Amino acid sequence: MNTEHQRLLIVDFGSQVTQLIARRLREVDVYCEIHPFNAVDDAFLDRFAPRAVILSGGPASVLDADAPLPPMKVYELGVPVLGICYGQQAMMHQLGGTVEKGHHREFGRAFVTPTAAHTSDRIFRGLFDSGKEEVWMSHGDRVTELAPGFTVIGTSRHAPNAIVTDEERNFFAVQFHPEVHHTPNGRKILQNFVRLAGFTGDWTMAAYKDEAIARIRAQVGDGKVICGLSGGVDSSVAAVLLHEAIGEQLTCVFVDHGLMRAGEAQEVVTLFRDHYNIPLIHADEADLFLGELRGITDPEQKRKTIGRLFIDVFQKHSDAIGGAAFLAQGTLYPDVIESVSFSGGPSVTIKSHHNVGGLPEKMGLKLVEPLRELFKDEVRELGRELGLDARFIGRHPFPGPGLAIRCPGEVTPEKLEILRRADAVFIDQIREHDLYDEIWQAFVALLPVRTVGVMGDARTYDYACALRAVTSVDGMTADYYPFSHEFLGETATRIINEVEGINRVTYDITSKPPGTIEWE
Ligand code: XMP
């Protein structure tokens, strides 16, 4: 828990969009943490000492016998409380109101209009300018009788108590979701809420940088730290922050598996070793990885082989520096948030992501995770604070197993070379058209098929490739990017002209789900 800032507590009841509440609040410089309802008890509330509490939505019904509820103490802290959707029902139910099964389930877009009682604009300042507000509803049950002290200030067709408030106690409850994009003015509600709770917006990356540096120094003392550097934004920001905190006590290991993009390995080495003077081991292990990958075509086997070798190589080189006590990782807040599971069953493994998990125990290392309170956009902001090169900060994510998973079928040096050149042309096109920052991730996948073509007067029999470009917020879901036909045509022509070995270009228009971003 971060104790240096004013804190807001989000109690999670398992809504799919709880993380968005936190993101909206972080955007207005408010520090908040999400905790599952079953981890929040009286002792936790005393320790956390929130300045305000938000109760999230969730799939349960307060009418169920074992309904998840926050401790009553939430309402006795004397701080503002906002209930959202299920959070509203929980609040009404606990404070003496009535919730019933809804006769009309209400999903999707709805319009809320103010009631005559809507006189104070403390929480709804800037709303209802046009007489009604578009909101996103998703609920079955609804509140039929308000808890004592509450008044209705907004209604919708199927939710007569869409917005209720108890101004005296600073309790607010909405039946819709203000955190989602489909509630266009929702962020104003959240902003008004934190303002009336007295948050001063003290959560900035400039302040965080200094605190993080002090904390790293306190944790590490004069111990040595090793850090796996991939060239991605998270590990790069972690490395520069650590270097600022502990200087030469940090050594970075860049495991070059020969599956990087064109010029990438050199770029990482030059930036960190020459520009930042960070001690960096460039472990050039392309032969090892490509040798072990020979003959492997199964995607999971590829991933597992790369993951295993990566750990071996990392360990070999970190042993060589001797005596490291800490391993630094660029873990982010979304990896840390404990999710509320109602099914209780194990989730299926879609892909085995590779990381250095398991290493700390094996090597007896303690973890340093200076980014574990941050969302990705905050990491980028911190990178800017640290003066990290803009090219690194804005980079598209690149998967640990590298080009191996963009080369379905067997990975060979020849195929990798073709893929690297095609990928470089595609990214160049995207940059030329000024589209790079609009796209979450873009790359070429080299397909394991050869097709017949004609170039000049000659027959060709070369590989086909697929372009992939998606928009996304967090990589969990994604949409294909709507390039113009001109752009696609021009890119295809350039790839076929400039890259020997490819004679056909396709564009992958699958969203996630049902596809995944990478091909393997
Ligand atoms: P998928 O293909 O699962 O990818 O839709 C979602 C995001 O995760 C990245 N990705 C990885 N990142 N190690 C990583 O560090 C991995 O093993 C890995 N596999 C996929 C992918 O590039 C996309 O951004």
XYZ file of C-alpha atoms and ligand atoms in Angstrom:
544
model
C 0.000 0.000 0.000
C 1.264 3.475 -0.830
C 1.150 5.552 2.354
C 2.578 8.772 1.005
C -0.585 9.936 -0.770
C -4.233 10.600 -0.124
C -5.882 7.253 -0.774
C -9.185 6.189 -2.262
C -10.377 2.611 -1.769
C -12.268 0.770 -4.503
C -14.039 -2.283 -3.109
C -14.386 -4.780 -5.951
C -17.463 -6.968 -6.303
C -16.253 -8.540 -9.527
C -17.443 -6.206 -12.267
C -15.671 -6.577 -15.612
C -15.001 -2.833 -15.600
C -13.720 -2.198 -12.054
C -10.238 -1.421 -13.384
C -11.686 1.443 -15.380
C -12.764 3.186 -12.166
C -9.147 3.175 -11.032
C -7.883 4.392 -14.384
C -10.348 7.284 -14.475
C -9.232 8.348 -10.982
C -5.536 8.036 -11.743
C -6.131 10.257 -14.773
C -7.103 13.039 -12.375
C -4.052 12.432 -10.148
C -5.865 10.541 -7.408
C -4.156 7.512 -5.874
C -6.520 4.575 -5.512
C -6.292 0.849 -4.966
C -8.692 -1.940 -5.877
C -9.284 -4.621 -3.247
C -11.680 -7.563 -3.453
C -14.657 -7.296 -1.093
C -13.577 -10.367 0.875
C -10.220 -8.774 1.716
C -11.830 -5.636 3.127
C -12.647 -5.947 6.836
C -12.588 -3.470 9.728
C -8.882 -3.933 10.398
C -8.106 -3.390 6.721
C -10.125 -0.166 6.710
C -8.197 1.085 9.752
C -4.888 0.367 8.053
C -5.862 1.759 4.658
C -7.529 4.867 6.098
C -9.273 5.872 2.854
C -10.335 9.446 2.233
C -13.239 8.079 0.162
C -14.647 4.697 -0.834
C -16.181 3.468 -4.088
C -18.214 0.250 -4.163
C -17.916 -1.326 -7.619
C -20.458 -3.149 -9.731
C -20.597 -6.926 -9.822
C -22.548 -9.933 -11.055
C -24.119 -10.974 -7.715
C -27.547 -10.114 -6.323
C -27.949 -8.621 -2.858
C -31.052 -10.806 -2.617
C -28.922 -13.952 -2.524
C -28.349 -15.482 0.886
C -24.572 -15.259 0.621
C -24.449 -11.884 -1.140
C -21.032 -10.192 -1.005
C -21.222 -7.013 1.065
C -18.735 -4.505 2.427
C -18.351 -4.241 6.212
C -20.780 -1.758 7.798
C -17.764 0.170 8.964
C -17.434 1.572 5.423
C -20.446 3.751 6.216
C -19.141 4.743 9.639
C -15.764 6.130 8.561
C -17.229 9.589 8.010
C -15.850 9.685 4.451
C -17.761 10.020 1.151
C -18.976 6.738 -0.362
C -20.058 6.178 -3.967
C -21.921 3.009 -4.918
C -21.947 1.967 -8.560
C -24.568 -0.480 -9.906
C -24.234 -3.507 -7.577
C -22.502 -1.079 -5.203
C -25.667 1.037 -5.152
C -27.810 -1.983 -4.335
C -25.435 -3.111 -1.601
C -25.535 0.355 -0.091
C -29.341 0.604 -0.136
C -29.712 -2.928 1.189
C -27.293 -2.361 4.080
C -28.587 1.082 5.012
C -32.248 0.070 5.259
C -33.680 0.339 1.729
C -35.214 -2.379 -0.463
C -33.868 -4.027 -3.587
C -36.073 -6.195 -5.780
C -35.627 -8.364 -8.815
C -36.028 -6.003 -11.766
C -39.089 -6.598 -13.934
C -37.161 -5.193 -16.857
C -33.530 -6.003 -17.161
C -31.766 -2.959 -18.451
C -28.611 -3.366 -20.496
C -26.812 -0.844 -22.628
C -27.671 2.736 -23.384
C -30.213 4.615 -21.286
C -31.011 8.233 -20.539
C -31.181 9.731 -17.077
C -33.146 12.887 -16.404
C -32.957 14.986 -13.238
C -35.815 15.058 -10.730
C -37.162 18.153 -9.005
C -35.001 17.236 -5.996
C -31.878 17.809 -8.029
C -30.890 21.065 -6.407
C -27.315 20.589 -5.261
C -24.690 20.159 -7.920
C -21.851 19.002 -5.690
C -21.589 15.597 -7.325
C -23.371 16.338 -10.574
C -21.741 19.615 -11.490
C -21.520 19.933 -15.259
C -24.187 17.308 -15.864
C -27.687 17.610 -17.282
C -26.735 20.708 -19.287
C -28.806 19.332 -22.150
C -31.586 18.139 -19.842
C -30.582 14.456 -19.866
C -27.490 12.315 -19.600
C -26.609 9.306 -21.696
C -25.475 6.465 -19.439
C -24.545 2.803 -19.697
C -26.680 0.465 -17.615
C -26.140 -3.178 -16.922
C -28.341 -4.568 -14.183
C -31.155 -6.974 -13.391
C -32.146 -6.015 -9.832
C -33.107 -2.503 -8.886
C -33.679 -0.369 -5.830
C -37.412 0.007 -5.055
C -37.267 1.701 -1.677
C -34.558 4.116 -0.674
C -32.631 3.857 2.544
C -33.548 6.585 5.069
C -31.844 9.898 4.334
C -31.592 9.360 0.558
C -33.314 11.329 -2.206
C -33.660 10.507 -5.885
C -32.080 13.101 -8.090
C -32.016 11.223 -11.409
C -34.280 8.647 -13.060
C -34.286 6.540 -16.185
C -37.091 4.641 -17.846
C -36.394 1.336 -16.117
C -34.408 2.617 -13.127
C -36.546 5.121 -11.227
C -33.718 5.465 -8.705
C -30.899 5.868 -11.181
C -29.110 8.425 -9.019
C -29.676 8.761 -5.282
C -27.843 10.858 -2.734
C -27.655 11.506 0.960
C -25.972 14.899 0.913
C -25.731 15.018 4.696
C -23.540 11.942 4.935
C -21.889 12.384 1.519
C -23.276 9.073 0.243
C -23.942 8.813 -3.482
C -25.191 5.893 -5.505
C -25.772 5.391 -9.204
C -27.421 2.512 -10.983
C -25.332 2.986 -14.143
C -21.588 2.796 -14.772
C -19.922 6.235 -14.804
C -16.484 4.684 -15.439
C -17.144 3.424 -18.984
C -16.771 5.367 -22.214
C -20.429 4.785 -23.019
C -21.332 7.141 -20.167
C -19.860 10.212 -21.854
C -20.028 12.466 -18.787
C -19.283 9.712 -16.291
C -15.800 10.958 -15.534
C -17.303 14.264 -14.374
C -19.209 12.366 -11.682
C -16.011 10.691 -10.525
C -14.130 13.990 -10.617
C -16.809 15.771 -8.624
C -16.799 12.919 -6.124
C -13.058 13.108 -5.459
C -13.180 16.886 -5.313
C -15.850 16.916 -2.635
C -13.863 14.245 -0.772
C -11.006 16.733 -0.569
C -8.472 15.081 -2.884
C -5.925 17.613 -3.999
C -4.561 15.638 -6.952
C -1.276 14.789 -5.250
C -0.561 11.666 -7.297
C 1.797 12.775 -10.054
C 4.671 10.953 -11.661
C 7.053 13.777 -10.741
C 6.326 13.160 -7.053
C 6.261 9.407 -7.545
C 9.714 9.402 -9.102
C 11.363 10.860 -6.000
C 9.437 8.618 -3.621
C 10.214 5.525 -5.692
C 13.901 6.382 -5.704
C 13.907 6.801 -1.927
C 12.055 3.519 -1.470
C 14.420 1.610 -3.772
C 17.412 2.945 -1.831
C 15.833 1.957 1.467
C 14.987 -1.536 0.211
C 18.253 -2.330 -1.524
C 20.809 -0.695 0.773
C 24.192 -1.431 -0.739
C 23.094 -4.742 -2.323
C 23.481 -5.563 -6.015
C 20.469 -5.689 -8.298
C 20.061 -7.426 -11.638
C 17.394 -6.534 -14.131
C 16.305 -8.314 -17.291
C 16.056 -5.738 -20.038
C 13.918 -6.531 -23.071
C 13.796 -3.149 -24.761
C 10.092 -2.855 -23.922
C 8.804 0.201 -22.122
C 8.278 -1.434 -18.697
C 11.722 -2.931 -18.252
C 13.340 0.181 -19.782
C 11.613 2.546 -17.356
C 12.371 0.233 -14.420
C 16.045 0.118 -15.418
C 16.440 3.879 -15.757
C 14.620 4.492 -12.473
C 16.799 1.936 -10.678
C 19.918 3.376 -12.191
C 18.964 6.799 -10.952
C 18.383 5.342 -7.490
C 21.368 3.037 -7.070
C 23.766 3.738 -9.956
C 26.442 1.097 -10.420
C 24.781 -1.348 -8.038
C 22.494 -2.164 -10.995
C 23.453 -4.540 -13.792
C 21.099 -5.193 -16.672
C 21.056 -8.400 -18.673
C 19.725 -8.245 -22.215
C 19.105 -11.771 -23.459
C 19.375 -11.514 -27.227
C 17.649 -14.655 -28.464
C 18.089 -13.844 -32.137
C 14.353 -13.288 -32.404
C 14.425 -9.488 -32.243
C 13.363 -7.153 -35.032
C 15.723 -5.443 -37.481
C 18.338 -3.344 -35.651
C 16.563 -3.753 -32.323
C 19.272 -5.488 -30.296
C 21.839 -2.886 -31.251
C 19.425 -0.085 -30.445
C 18.831 -1.400 -26.919
C 22.527 -1.934 -26.247
C 23.504 1.486 -27.570
C 20.846 3.331 -25.622
C 21.430 1.707 -22.269
C 25.128 1.051 -22.305
C 26.390 4.079 -24.226
C 23.737 6.676 -23.561
C 22.764 5.929 -19.962
C 26.026 4.262 -18.918
C 24.062 1.461 -17.312
C 26.228 -1.653 -16.892
C 24.699 -3.990 -19.450
C 25.479 -7.563 -20.336
C 24.547 -8.251 -23.945
C 24.035 -12.004 -23.951
C 24.172 -12.888 -27.630
C 22.596 -16.331 -27.602
C 21.001 -16.468 -31.048
C 22.723 -19.740 -31.949
C 21.526 -21.439 -28.786
C 17.887 -20.388 -29.215
C 17.677 -21.019 -32.958
C 19.429 -24.359 -32.520
C 16.958 -25.528 -29.880
C 13.988 -24.253 -31.892
C 14.984 -26.293 -34.940
C 12.179 -28.614 -35.989
C 9.647 -27.244 -33.495
C 6.334 -26.202 -35.016
C 3.916 -26.379 -32.079
C 3.281 -22.870 -30.650
C 3.247 -23.925 -26.992
C 6.413 -25.967 -27.420
C 8.085 -22.940 -28.989
C 7.034 -20.717 -26.111
C 8.124 -23.214 -23.477
C 11.495 -23.801 -25.131
C 12.188 -20.075 -25.335
C 11.030 -19.514 -21.742
C 13.284 -22.295 -20.429
C 16.360 -21.129 -22.344
C 15.746 -17.548 -21.344
C 15.859 -18.424 -17.667
C 19.005 -20.567 -18.121
C 20.831 -17.797 -19.960
C 19.706 -15.117 -17.551
C 20.870 -17.202 -14.634
C 24.228 -17.946 -16.249
C 24.994 -14.283 -16.786
C 23.697 -13.086 -13.484
C 25.774 -15.757 -11.712
C 28.756 -14.286 -13.528
C 28.331 -10.880 -11.892
C 28.188 -12.664 -8.537
C 26.436 -11.732 -5.375
C 23.265 -10.051 -6.663
C 20.715 -10.015 -3.870
C 17.804 -8.531 -5.811
C 16.028 -9.119 -9.095
C 14.217 -6.110 -10.576
C 11.025 -6.637 -12.554
C 8.728 -4.277 -14.422
C 5.553 -5.731 -12.850
C 2.584 -3.352 -13.321
C -0.513 -2.738 -11.198
C -2.904 -4.714 -13.453
C -0.721 -7.815 -12.779
C -1.031 -7.249 -9.041
C -4.763 -6.591 -8.650
C -6.357 -9.629 -7.103
C -9.424 -10.458 -9.098
C -12.733 -11.517 -7.611
C -13.580 -14.980 -8.864
C -17.148 -16.176 -8.543
C -16.721 -19.346 -10.574
C -13.752 -20.515 -8.523
C -12.645 -22.782 -11.368
C -9.248 -22.641 -13.015
C -9.107 -20.513 -16.161
C -7.781 -22.089 -19.336
C -4.289 -21.322 -20.540
C -4.518 -19.677 -23.936
C -0.790 -19.061 -24.249
C 2.137 -19.601 -21.903
C 3.542 -16.119 -21.523
C 7.208 -16.166 -20.876
C 8.758 -14.263 -18.018
C 11.403 -14.856 -15.406
C 8.841 -16.141 -12.887
C 10.284 -18.851 -10.694
C 13.760 -17.356 -10.882
C 13.704 -15.449 -7.594
C 13.064 -18.613 -5.539
C 15.535 -20.652 -7.563
C 18.301 -18.121 -7.129
C 17.377 -16.918 -3.649
C 16.774 -13.385 -4.919
C 14.461 -10.794 -3.462
C 12.235 -8.864 -5.842
C 12.362 -5.142 -6.535
C 9.239 -4.037 -8.404
C 9.250 -0.256 -8.608
C 6.310 -0.077 -11.052
C 3.850 -2.321 -9.235
C 1.536 0.561 -8.322
C 1.344 1.927 -11.866
C -0.821 1.514 -14.942
C 0.881 1.422 -18.344
C 0.093 5.043 -19.193
C 1.607 6.069 -15.846
C 4.763 4.091 -16.660
C 5.048 6.063 -19.887
C 4.569 9.293 -17.962
C 7.237 8.244 -15.472
C 9.532 7.450 -18.401
C 9.055 11.004 -19.658
C 9.846 12.332 -16.156
C 13.050 10.316 -16.231
C 13.964 11.756 -19.619
C 13.792 8.384 -21.368
C 14.025 8.603 -25.126
C 10.592 9.198 -26.698
C 11.168 6.337 -29.145
C 11.314 3.904 -26.252
C 8.396 5.348 -24.342
C 5.949 5.198 -27.218
C 7.031 1.793 -28.478
C 4.482 -0.834 -29.363
C 4.618 -3.854 -27.041
C 6.828 -6.696 -28.262
C 6.329 -10.222 -26.909
C 9.065 -11.998 -24.962
C 9.292 -14.905 -27.457
C 9.861 -12.330 -30.191
C 9.567 -13.143 -33.868
C 9.283 -16.891 -33.171
C 5.551 -16.493 -32.545
C 5.145 -14.397 -35.696
C 6.553 -17.155 -37.807
C 4.019 -20.020 -37.672
C 5.683 -23.371 -38.403
C 9.390 -23.966 -38.034
C 11.563 -20.948 -37.249
C 14.633 -20.733 -39.477
C 17.266 -17.989 -39.899
C 16.149 -17.573 -43.529
C 12.495 -17.023 -42.582
C 13.450 -14.671 -39.759
C 15.425 -12.531 -42.153
C 12.495 -12.256 -44.574
C 10.160 -11.477 -41.701
C 12.468 -8.777 -40.287
C 12.656 -6.999 -43.610
C 8.899 -7.114 -44.229
C 8.193 -5.932 -40.690
C 10.586 -3.001 -41.108
C 8.771 -1.911 -44.290
C 5.358 -2.148 -42.619
C 6.456 -0.113 -39.585
C 8.141 2.397 -41.853
C 4.890 2.813 -43.785
C 2.980 3.324 -40.532
C 5.428 5.949 -39.347
C 5.450 7.686 -42.743
C 1.675 7.994 -42.574
C 1.878 9.213 -38.988
C -0.220 6.340 -37.666
C 2.216 4.759 -35.210
C 0.780 6.350 -32.060
C -2.809 5.555 -33.025
C -2.026 1.865 -33.187
C -1.509 -0.345 -30.136
C 0.631 -2.848 -31.968
C 1.566 -3.585 -35.572
C 3.664 -6.319 -37.098
C 4.006 -8.811 -39.913
C 3.465 -12.547 -39.535
C 5.261 -14.709 -42.088
C 2.934 -17.487 -43.159
C 4.146 -21.046 -43.667
C 2.722 -21.158 -47.190
C 4.253 -20.412 -50.533
C 2.116 -19.032 -53.293
C 2.539 -18.605 -57.023
C 3.010 -15.124 -58.414
C 4.326 -13.361 -61.462
C 6.949 -10.632 -61.339
C 8.079 -9.105 -64.589
C 7.674 -12.026 -66.917
C 8.819 -14.603 -64.448
C 6.965 -16.999 -62.235
C 7.582 -16.647 -58.494
C 6.919 -19.169 -55.769
C 7.432 -17.356 -52.481
C 6.014 -16.875 -48.982
C 2.775 -15.096 -48.164
C 2.638 -12.781 -45.176
C -0.092 -11.206 -43.082
C -0.073 -7.655 -41.775
C -1.492 -7.272 -38.281
C -2.353 -3.931 -36.676
C -4.723 -3.470 -33.761
C -6.101 -0.847 -31.432
C -6.470 -1.798 -27.796
C -6.424 -0.352 -24.281
C -4.634 -3.138 -22.464
C -4.107 -5.987 -24.930
C -6.979 -7.971 -23.385
C -9.347 -7.090 -26.199
C -8.467 -5.562 -29.553
C -9.897 -4.371 -32.854
C -8.134 -4.464 -36.185
C -6.973 -1.051 -37.352
C -9.071 0.365 -40.244
C -6.309 1.272 -42.700
C -7.382 2.866 -45.942
C -7.277 0.659 -49.037
C -4.651 3.007 -50.485
C -2.414 2.455 -47.484
C -2.801 -1.310 -47.689
C -2.190 -1.367 -51.428
C 0.906 0.796 -51.140
C 2.284 -1.325 -48.291
C 1.711 -4.570 -50.187
C 3.494 -3.186 -53.228
C 6.433 -1.992 -51.175
C 6.816 -5.307 -49.349
C 6.694 -7.355 -52.536
C 9.136 -5.028 -54.293
C 11.539 -4.601 -51.409
C 11.506 -7.975 -49.698
C 12.830 -10.895 -51.629
C 10.992 -14.061 -50.608
C 7.472 -12.635 -50.283
C 5.068 -12.450 -53.196
C 1.694 -12.084 -51.484
C 0.442 -9.797 -48.713
C -2.796 -10.167 -46.773
C -4.351 -8.068 -44.009
C -5.626 -9.781 -40.869
C -9.002 -8.281 -39.902
C -9.735 -10.474 -36.875
C -10.526 -8.778 -33.600
C -9.686 -10.194 -30.156
C -11.701 -12.127 -29.162
C -12.134 -14.386 -31.078
C -8.578 -14.028 -32.402
C -5.542 -13.169 -30.300
C -3.182 -10.352 -31.200
C -0.185 -12.567 -31.941
C -0.609 -15.479 -34.317
C 0.731 -18.024 -31.828
P -2.212 -12.094 -27.357
O -1.512 -12.689 -28.539
O -2.326 -13.039 -26.189
O -1.273 -10.915 -26.860
O -3.518 -11.473 -27.723
C -1.652 -9.914 -25.961
C -0.462 -9.000 -25.748
O 0.570 -9.711 -25.055
C 1.757 -9.746 -25.832
N 2.360 -11.069 -25.634
C 3.399 -11.302 -24.820
N 4.141 -10.480 -24.064
N 5.448 -12.301 -23.338
C 5.188 -10.979 -23.354
O 5.919 -10.227 -22.707
C 4.741 -13.206 -24.046
O 5.012 -14.401 -24.013
C 3.664 -12.661 -24.837
N 2.762 -13.243 -25.686
C 1.960 -12.226 -26.156
C 1.307 -9.504 -27.253
O 2.369 -8.993 -28.053
C 0.192 -8.516 -27.047
O 0.675 -7.216 -26.806
